[in-house]
Short mmCIF file of C-alpha atoms in Angstrom, two decimals:
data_model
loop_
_atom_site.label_atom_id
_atom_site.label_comp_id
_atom_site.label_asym_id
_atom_site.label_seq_id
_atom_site.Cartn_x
_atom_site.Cartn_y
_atom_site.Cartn_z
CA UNK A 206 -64.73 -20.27 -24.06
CA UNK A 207 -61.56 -18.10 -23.03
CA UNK A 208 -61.74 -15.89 -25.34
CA UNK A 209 -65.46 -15.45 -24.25
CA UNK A 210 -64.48 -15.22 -20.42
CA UNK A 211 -62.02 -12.88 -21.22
CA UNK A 212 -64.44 -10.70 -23.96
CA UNK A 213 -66.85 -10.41 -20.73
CA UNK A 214 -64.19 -9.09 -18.34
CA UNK A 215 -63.22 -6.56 -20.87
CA UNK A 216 -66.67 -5.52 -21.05
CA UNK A 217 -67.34 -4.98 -17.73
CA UNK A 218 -64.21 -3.16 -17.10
CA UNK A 219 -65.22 -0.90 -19.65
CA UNK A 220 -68.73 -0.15 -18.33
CA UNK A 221 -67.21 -0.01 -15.12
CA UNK A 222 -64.60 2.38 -15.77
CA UNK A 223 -67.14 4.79 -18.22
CA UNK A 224 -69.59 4.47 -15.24
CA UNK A 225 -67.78 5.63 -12.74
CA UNK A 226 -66.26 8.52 -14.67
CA UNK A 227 -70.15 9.49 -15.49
CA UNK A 228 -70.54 9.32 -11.85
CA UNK A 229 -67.51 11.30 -11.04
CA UNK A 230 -68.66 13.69 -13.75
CA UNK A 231 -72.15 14.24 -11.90
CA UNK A 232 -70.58 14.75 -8.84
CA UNK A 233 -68.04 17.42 -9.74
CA UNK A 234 -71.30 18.80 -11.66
CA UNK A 235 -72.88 18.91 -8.31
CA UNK A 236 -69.69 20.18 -6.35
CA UNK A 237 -70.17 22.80 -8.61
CA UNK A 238 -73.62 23.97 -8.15
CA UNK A 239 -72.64 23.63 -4.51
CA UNK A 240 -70.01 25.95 -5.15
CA UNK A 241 -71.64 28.67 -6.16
CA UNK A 242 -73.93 28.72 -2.78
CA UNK A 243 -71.92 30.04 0.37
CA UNK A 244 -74.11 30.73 4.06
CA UNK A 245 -72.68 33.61 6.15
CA UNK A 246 -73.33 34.48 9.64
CA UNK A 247 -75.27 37.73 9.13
CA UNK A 248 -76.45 39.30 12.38
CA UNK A 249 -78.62 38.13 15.33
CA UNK A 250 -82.17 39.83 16.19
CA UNK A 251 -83.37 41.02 19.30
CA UNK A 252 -85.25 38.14 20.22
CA UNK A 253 -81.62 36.19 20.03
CA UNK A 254 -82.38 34.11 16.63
CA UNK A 255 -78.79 33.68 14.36
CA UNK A 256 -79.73 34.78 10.88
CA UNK A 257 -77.86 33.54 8.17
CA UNK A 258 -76.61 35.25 4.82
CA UNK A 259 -77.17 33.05 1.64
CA UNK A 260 -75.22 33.75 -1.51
CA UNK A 261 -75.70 32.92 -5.15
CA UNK A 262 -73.14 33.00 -7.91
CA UNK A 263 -73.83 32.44 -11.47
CA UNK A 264 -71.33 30.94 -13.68
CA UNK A 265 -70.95 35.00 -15.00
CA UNK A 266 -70.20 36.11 -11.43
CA UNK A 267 -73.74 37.47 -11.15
CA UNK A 268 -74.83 37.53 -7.20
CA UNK A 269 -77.98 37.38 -5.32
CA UNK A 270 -77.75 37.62 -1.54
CA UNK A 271 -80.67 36.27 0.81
CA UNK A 272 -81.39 36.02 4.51
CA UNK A 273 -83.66 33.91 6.39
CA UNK A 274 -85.11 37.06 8.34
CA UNK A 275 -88.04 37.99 5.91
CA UNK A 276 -87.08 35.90 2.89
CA UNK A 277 -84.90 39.05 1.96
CA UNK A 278 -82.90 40.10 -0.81
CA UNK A 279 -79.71 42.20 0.82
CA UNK A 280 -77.95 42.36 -2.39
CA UNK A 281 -78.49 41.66 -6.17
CA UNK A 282 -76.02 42.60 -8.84
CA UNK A 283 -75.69 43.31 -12.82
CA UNK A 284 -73.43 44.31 -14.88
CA UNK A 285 -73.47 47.36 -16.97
CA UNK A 286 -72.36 47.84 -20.42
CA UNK A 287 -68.46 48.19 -19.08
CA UNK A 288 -69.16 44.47 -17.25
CA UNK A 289 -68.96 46.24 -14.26
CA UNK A 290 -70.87 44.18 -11.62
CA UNK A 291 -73.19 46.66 -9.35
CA UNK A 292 -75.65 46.25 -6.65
CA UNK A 293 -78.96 47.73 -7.81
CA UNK A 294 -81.68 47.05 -5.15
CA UNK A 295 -82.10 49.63 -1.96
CA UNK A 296 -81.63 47.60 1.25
CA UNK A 297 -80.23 48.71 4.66
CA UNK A 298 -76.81 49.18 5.80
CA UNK A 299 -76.82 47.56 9.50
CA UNK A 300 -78.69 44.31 9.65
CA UNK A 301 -80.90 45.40 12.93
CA UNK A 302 -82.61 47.89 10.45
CA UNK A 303 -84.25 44.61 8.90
CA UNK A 304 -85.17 43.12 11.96
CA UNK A 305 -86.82 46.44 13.65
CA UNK A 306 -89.60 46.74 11.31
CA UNK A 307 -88.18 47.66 8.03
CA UNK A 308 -91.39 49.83 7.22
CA UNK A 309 -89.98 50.10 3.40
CA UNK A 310 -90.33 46.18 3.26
CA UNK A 311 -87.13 46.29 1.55
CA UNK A 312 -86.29 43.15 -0.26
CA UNK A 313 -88.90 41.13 1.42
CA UNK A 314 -91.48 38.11 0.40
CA UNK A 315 -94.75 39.56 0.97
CA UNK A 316 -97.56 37.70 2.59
CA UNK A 317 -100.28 36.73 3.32
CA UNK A 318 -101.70 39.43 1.33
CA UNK A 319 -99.31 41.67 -1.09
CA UNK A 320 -100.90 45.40 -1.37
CA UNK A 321 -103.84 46.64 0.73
CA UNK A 322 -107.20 45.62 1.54
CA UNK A 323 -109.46 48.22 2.90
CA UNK A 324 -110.78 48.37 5.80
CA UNK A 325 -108.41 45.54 6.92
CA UNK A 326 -111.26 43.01 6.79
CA UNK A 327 -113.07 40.37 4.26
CA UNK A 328 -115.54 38.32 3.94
CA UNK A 329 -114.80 34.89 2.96
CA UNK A 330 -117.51 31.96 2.84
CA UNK A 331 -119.67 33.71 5.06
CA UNK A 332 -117.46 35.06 7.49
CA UNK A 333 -115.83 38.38 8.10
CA UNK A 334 -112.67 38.24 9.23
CA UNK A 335 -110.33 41.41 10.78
CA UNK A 336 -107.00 41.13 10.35
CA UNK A 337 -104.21 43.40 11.29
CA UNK A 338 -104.81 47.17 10.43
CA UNK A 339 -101.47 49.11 9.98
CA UNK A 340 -101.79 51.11 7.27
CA UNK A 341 -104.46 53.81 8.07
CA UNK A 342 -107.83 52.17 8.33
CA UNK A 343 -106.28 49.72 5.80
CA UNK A 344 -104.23 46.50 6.18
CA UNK A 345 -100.89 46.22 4.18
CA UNK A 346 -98.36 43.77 2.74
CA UNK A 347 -99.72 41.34 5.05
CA UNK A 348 -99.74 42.88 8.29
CA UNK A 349 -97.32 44.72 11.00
CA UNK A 350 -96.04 41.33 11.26
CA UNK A 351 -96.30 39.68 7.90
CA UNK A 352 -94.22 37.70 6.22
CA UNK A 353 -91.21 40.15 5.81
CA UNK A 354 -90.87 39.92 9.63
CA UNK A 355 -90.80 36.09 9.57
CA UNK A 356 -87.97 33.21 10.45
CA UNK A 357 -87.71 31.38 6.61
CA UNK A 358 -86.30 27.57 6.79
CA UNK A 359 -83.56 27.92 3.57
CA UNK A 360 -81.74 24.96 1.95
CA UNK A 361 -80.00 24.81 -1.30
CA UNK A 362 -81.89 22.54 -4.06
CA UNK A 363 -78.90 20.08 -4.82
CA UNK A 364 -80.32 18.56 -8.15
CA UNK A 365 -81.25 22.02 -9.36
CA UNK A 366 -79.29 23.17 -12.84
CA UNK A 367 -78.83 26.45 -11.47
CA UNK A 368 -77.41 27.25 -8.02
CA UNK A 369 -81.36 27.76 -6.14
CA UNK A 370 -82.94 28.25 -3.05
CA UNK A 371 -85.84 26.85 -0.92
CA UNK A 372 -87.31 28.83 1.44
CA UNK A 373 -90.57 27.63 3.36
CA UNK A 374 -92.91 29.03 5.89
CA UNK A 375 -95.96 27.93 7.80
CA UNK A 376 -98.33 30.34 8.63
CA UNK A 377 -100.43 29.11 11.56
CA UNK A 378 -104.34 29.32 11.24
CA UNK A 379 -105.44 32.62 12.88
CA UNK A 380 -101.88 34.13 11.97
CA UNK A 381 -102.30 38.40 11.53
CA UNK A 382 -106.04 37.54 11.72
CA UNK A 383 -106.06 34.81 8.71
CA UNK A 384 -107.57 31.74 8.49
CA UNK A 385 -106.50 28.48 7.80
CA UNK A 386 -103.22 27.48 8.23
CA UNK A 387 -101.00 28.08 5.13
CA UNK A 388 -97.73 26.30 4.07
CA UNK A 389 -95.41 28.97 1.84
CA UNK A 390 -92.67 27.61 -0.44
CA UNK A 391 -90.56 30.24 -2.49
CA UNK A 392 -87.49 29.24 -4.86
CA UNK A 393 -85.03 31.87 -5.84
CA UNK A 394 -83.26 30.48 -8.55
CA UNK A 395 -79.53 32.49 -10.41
CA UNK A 396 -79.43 31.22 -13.75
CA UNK A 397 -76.82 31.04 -15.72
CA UNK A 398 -78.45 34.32 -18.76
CA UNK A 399 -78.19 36.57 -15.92
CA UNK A 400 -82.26 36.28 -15.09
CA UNK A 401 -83.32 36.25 -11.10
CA UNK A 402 -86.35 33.67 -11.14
CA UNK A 403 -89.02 33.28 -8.44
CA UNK A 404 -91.64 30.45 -7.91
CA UNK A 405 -94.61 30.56 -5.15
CA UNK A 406 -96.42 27.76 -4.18
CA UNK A 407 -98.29 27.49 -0.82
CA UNK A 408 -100.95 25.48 0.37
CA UNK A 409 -104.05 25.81 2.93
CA UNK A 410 -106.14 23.45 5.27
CA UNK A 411 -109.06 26.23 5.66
CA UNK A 412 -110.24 28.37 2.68
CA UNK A 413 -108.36 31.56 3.05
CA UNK A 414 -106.74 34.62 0.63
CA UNK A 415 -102.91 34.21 -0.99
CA UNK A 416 -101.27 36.70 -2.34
CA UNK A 417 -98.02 36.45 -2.33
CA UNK A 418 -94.96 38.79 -4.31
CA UNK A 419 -91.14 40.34 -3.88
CA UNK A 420 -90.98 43.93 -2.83
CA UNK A 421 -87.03 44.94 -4.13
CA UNK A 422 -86.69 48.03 -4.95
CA UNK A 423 -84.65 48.57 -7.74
CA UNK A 424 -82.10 51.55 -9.07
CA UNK A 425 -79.88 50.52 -12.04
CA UNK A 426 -77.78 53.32 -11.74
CA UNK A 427 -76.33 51.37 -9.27
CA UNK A 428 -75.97 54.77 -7.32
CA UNK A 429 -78.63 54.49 -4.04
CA UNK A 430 -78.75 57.97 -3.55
CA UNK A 431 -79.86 59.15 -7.22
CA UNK A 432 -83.41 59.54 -8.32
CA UNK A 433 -84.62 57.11 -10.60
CA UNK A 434 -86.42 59.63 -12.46
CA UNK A 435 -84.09 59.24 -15.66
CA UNK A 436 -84.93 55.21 -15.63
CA UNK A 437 -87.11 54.38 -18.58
CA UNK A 438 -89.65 52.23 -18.38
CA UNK A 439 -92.09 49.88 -20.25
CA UNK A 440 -95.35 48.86 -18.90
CA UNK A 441 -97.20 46.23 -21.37
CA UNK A 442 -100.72 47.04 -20.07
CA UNK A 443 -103.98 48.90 -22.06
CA UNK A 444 -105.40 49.30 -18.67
CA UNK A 445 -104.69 50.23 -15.13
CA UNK A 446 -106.45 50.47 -11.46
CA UNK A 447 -107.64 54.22 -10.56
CA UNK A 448 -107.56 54.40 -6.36
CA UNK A 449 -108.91 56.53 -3.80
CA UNK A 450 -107.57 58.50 -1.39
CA UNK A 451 -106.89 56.05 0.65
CA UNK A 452 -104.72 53.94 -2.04
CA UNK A 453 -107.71 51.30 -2.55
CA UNK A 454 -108.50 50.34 -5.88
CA UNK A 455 -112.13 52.24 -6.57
CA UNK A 456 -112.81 48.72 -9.22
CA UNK A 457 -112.73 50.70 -12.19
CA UNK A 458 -110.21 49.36 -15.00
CA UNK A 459 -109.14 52.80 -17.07
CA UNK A 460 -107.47 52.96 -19.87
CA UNK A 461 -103.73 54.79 -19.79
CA UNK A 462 -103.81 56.10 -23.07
CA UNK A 463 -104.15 59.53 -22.84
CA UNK A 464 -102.76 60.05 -19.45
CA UNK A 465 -99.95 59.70 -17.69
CA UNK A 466 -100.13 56.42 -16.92
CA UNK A 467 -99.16 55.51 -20.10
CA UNK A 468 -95.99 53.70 -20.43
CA UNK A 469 -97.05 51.25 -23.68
CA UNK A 470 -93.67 52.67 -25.52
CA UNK A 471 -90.26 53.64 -23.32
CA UNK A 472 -90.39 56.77 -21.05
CA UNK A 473 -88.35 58.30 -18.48
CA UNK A 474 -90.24 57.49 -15.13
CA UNK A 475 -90.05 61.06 -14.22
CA UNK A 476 -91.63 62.19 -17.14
CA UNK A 477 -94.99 63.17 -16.11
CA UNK A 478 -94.50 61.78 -12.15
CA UNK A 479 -95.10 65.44 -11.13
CA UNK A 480 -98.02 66.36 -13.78
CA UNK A 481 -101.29 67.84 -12.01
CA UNK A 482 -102.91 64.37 -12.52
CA UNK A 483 -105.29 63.57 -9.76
CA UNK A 484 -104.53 59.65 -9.17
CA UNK A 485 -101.01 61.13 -8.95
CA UNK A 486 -101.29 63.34 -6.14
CA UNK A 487 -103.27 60.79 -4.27
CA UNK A 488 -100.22 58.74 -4.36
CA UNK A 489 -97.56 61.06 -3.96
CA UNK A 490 -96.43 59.67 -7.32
CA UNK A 491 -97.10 56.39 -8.84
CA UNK A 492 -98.18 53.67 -6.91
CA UNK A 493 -100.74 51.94 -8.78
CA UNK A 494 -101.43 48.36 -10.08
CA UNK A 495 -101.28 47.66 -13.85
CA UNK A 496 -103.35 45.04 -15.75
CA UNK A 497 -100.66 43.86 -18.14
CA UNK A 498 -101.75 42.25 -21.26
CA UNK A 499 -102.08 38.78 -22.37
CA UNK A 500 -102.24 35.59 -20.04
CA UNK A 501 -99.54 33.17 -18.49
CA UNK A 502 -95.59 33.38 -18.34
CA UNK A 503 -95.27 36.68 -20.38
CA UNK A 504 -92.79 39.78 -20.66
CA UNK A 505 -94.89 42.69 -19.03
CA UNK A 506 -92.47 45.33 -18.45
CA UNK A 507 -89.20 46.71 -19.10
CA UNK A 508 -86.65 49.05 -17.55
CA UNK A 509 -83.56 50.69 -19.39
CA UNK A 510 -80.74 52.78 -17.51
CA UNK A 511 -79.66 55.05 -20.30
CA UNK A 512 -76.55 56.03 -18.45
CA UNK A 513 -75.28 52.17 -17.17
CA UNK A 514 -76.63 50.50 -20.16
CA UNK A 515 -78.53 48.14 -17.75
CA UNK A 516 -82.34 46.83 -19.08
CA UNK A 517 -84.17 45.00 -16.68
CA UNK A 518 -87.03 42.94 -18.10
CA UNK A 519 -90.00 41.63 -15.92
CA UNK A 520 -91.74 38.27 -17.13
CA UNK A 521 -94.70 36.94 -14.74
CA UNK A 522 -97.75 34.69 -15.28
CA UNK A 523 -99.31 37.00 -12.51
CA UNK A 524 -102.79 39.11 -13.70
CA UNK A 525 -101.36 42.45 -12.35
CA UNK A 526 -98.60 44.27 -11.16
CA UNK A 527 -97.89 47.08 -8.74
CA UNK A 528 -95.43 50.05 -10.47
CA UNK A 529 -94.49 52.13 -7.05
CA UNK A 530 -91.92 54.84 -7.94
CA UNK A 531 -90.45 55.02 -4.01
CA UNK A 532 -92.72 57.65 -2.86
CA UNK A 533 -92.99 57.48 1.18
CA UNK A 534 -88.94 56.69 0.80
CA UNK A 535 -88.09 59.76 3.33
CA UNK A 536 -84.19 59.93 3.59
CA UNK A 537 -84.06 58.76 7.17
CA UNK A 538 -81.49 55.93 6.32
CA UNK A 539 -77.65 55.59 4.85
CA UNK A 540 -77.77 53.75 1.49
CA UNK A 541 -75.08 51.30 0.98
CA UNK A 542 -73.25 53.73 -1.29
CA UNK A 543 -73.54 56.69 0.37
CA UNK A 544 -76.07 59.59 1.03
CA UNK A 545 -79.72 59.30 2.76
CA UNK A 546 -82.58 56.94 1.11
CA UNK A 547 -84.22 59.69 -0.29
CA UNK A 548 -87.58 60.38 -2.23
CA UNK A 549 -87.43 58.41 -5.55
CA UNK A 550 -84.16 57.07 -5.31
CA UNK A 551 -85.78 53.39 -5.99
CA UNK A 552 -88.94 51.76 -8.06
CA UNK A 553 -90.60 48.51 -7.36
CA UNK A 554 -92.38 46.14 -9.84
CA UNK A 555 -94.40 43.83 -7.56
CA UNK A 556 -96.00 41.19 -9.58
CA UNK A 557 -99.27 40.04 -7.56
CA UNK A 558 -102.95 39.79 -7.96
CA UNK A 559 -104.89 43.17 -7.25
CA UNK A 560 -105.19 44.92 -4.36
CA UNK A 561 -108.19 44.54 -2.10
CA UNK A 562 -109.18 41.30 -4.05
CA UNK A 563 -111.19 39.76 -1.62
CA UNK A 564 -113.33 42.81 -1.24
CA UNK A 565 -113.63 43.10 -4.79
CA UNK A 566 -115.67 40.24 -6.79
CA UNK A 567 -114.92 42.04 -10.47
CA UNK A 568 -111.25 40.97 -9.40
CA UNK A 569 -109.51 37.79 -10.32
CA UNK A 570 -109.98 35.71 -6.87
CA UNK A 571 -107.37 35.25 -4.79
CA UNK A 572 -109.15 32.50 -2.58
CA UNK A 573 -107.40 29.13 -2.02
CA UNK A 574 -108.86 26.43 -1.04
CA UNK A 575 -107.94 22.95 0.83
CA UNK A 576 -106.75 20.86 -1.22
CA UNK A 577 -105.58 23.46 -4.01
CA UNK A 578 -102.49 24.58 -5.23
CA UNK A 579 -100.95 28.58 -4.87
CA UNK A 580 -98.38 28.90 -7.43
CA UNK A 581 -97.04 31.68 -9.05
CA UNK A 582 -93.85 32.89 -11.24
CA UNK A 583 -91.79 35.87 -11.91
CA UNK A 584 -88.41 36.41 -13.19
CA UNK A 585 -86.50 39.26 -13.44
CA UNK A 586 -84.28 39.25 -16.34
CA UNK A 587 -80.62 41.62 -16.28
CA UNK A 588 -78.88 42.38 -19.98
CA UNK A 589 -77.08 45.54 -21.38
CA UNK A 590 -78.18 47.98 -23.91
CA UNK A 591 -74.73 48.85 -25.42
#
């Protein structure tokens, strides 16, 4: 019976002593997730509100820098084929610059609505609704005061694997002229292979339009004041939207083969950016939305920097996405590594739905519904070509 007694204490000292080393394990697990998140005072807006500076740090030493002003990106890095750790997206050098305007949208979540919708108005269930017009006769990104001008709630996701951010927004009902009031959730998560991931969700209590997306601006030369004309790029699309004048998708779905739209196999961006193309001029270069092929989470485009050795790749489950090669960037502000943010010194790859949308019934809808879900996911994925 002693020997049983004394079996049982054994026993329980040994659970005891492997459970609380699994338990000490998980928390120096979690200590180090924690680790790799640091907050930063980062500059106070006019209005008086304290914005805060999020950093993430991958186990590789990778870094992604967010504020709550605008859900934006200040600072993401990658290495190039030295290791050397660069910032390559375009963002401001004195914090006010984000909070008075920043008409570039640098960095920013975009919402309600990414890309334009003409006329600023739609009809939605019977009901024409105007919403804020500050792009021409058009509305844009959202409005004058979209989401990029917006307070974000962040918090670190503890029991995430990698080191990840919720941010969350509610847009009341009536908000830049949309209806229904809509609750925004966006997760920036740093994993561990180098790859930026982002994940929408949001949520409505009247039917209203979503579109939500991430408007860096990218240059992989790591250099803010050089052209990214010698970038090459990768577009996996058959098929993109022609516009008109005023940058409005005219519904027609043309094929890029045969015109300089075509990016199916690797070319330097400014290949044929300045060929006598008419859907060129009207955007001053490209700034167009492609239809990328296939359905779901899928690779859709890719960027190489011949002279850093940097490839960016672009995986999204979205139906389209916006190519804009910086063309209404006008030199009027220091880059954070010297020289003016001139024309073409940055390229965006907004993954969204397509523009004007609600206007546009041959479109995949962007209406949400009460009781539906918004959810959407993009990841943007760093590695070296040696």
């Amino acid at each position: 019976m002693k020997k049983t007694i004394m079996n049982l204490i054994i026993l329980f000292a040994v659970l005891c002593i492997f459970g609380c080393n699994k338990k000490e394990t998980n928390q120096k697990t979690q200590s180090e997730k924690m680790d790799r998140i640091s907050v930063s005072d980062y500059g106070v807006t006019a209005k008086g509100d304290s914005i805060k500076k999020y950093t993430l740090t991958n186990k590789n030493g990778m870094k992604a820098e967010v504020i709550n002003f605008g859900g934006i990106i200040t600072s993401l890095t990658a290495p190039d084929r030295e290791g050397k750790y660069e910032d390559i997206v375009l963002g401001f050098t004195k914090p006010e610059d984000y909070f008075t305007g920043n008409s570039y949208y640098f960095g920013a979540l975009i919402g309600r609505f990414g890309n334009r919708i003409a006329n600023a108005k739609f009809t939605l269930e019977g009901k024409t609704y105007n919403i804020d017009q500050n792009d021409g006769t058009n509305s844009l990104h959202g409005g004058k005061e979209g989401f990029h001008t917006k307070l974000w709630k962040i918090e670190a996701v503890r029991d995430a694997k990698f080191p990840t951010l919720k941010l969350t927004y509610t847009s009341a009902d009536g908000e830049e002229g949309y209806p229904g009031k809509l609750s925004a959730t966006v997760l920036y998560t740093l994993t561990d292979n180098n790859s930026l991931e982002i994940f929408y969700e949001a949520t409505t209590d009247k039917a209203t339009v979503v579109n939500l997306t991430q408007h860096s601006y990218f240059n992989l030369s790591g250099k803010f004041n050089k052209t990214v004309a010698d970038h090459e790029l990768q577009i996996n699309a058959d098929n993109f939207l022609p516009v008109n004048g005023s940058l409005i998708p005219t519904g027609e779905q043309k094929a890029v083969k045969g015109t300089p739209f075509d990016f199916t196999v690797l070319k330097p961006i400014g290949k044929d950016i300045n060929s006598e193309d008419d859907q060129l001029k009207k955007g001053k270069g490209y700034d167009h939305n492609w239809i990328p092929n296939g359905k779901g989470l899928r690779s859709i485009a890719k960027v190489s920097h011949p002279e850093s050795g940097r490839v960016m790749e672009v995986l999204t489950d979205e139906p389209g996405v916006q190519f804009y090669s910086g063309n209404f960037l006008d030199g009027k502000f220091d880059t954070k590594t010297g020289g003016k943010n001139e024309f073409r010194t940055g390229f965006c790859l907004e993954t969204q739905h397509f523009p004007d949308s609600p206007n546009q019934a041959s479109f995949p809808s962007t209406e949400l519904k009460p009781g539906h879900k918004y959810h959407s996911k993009t990841i943007y994925k760093f590695s070296v070509k040696k």
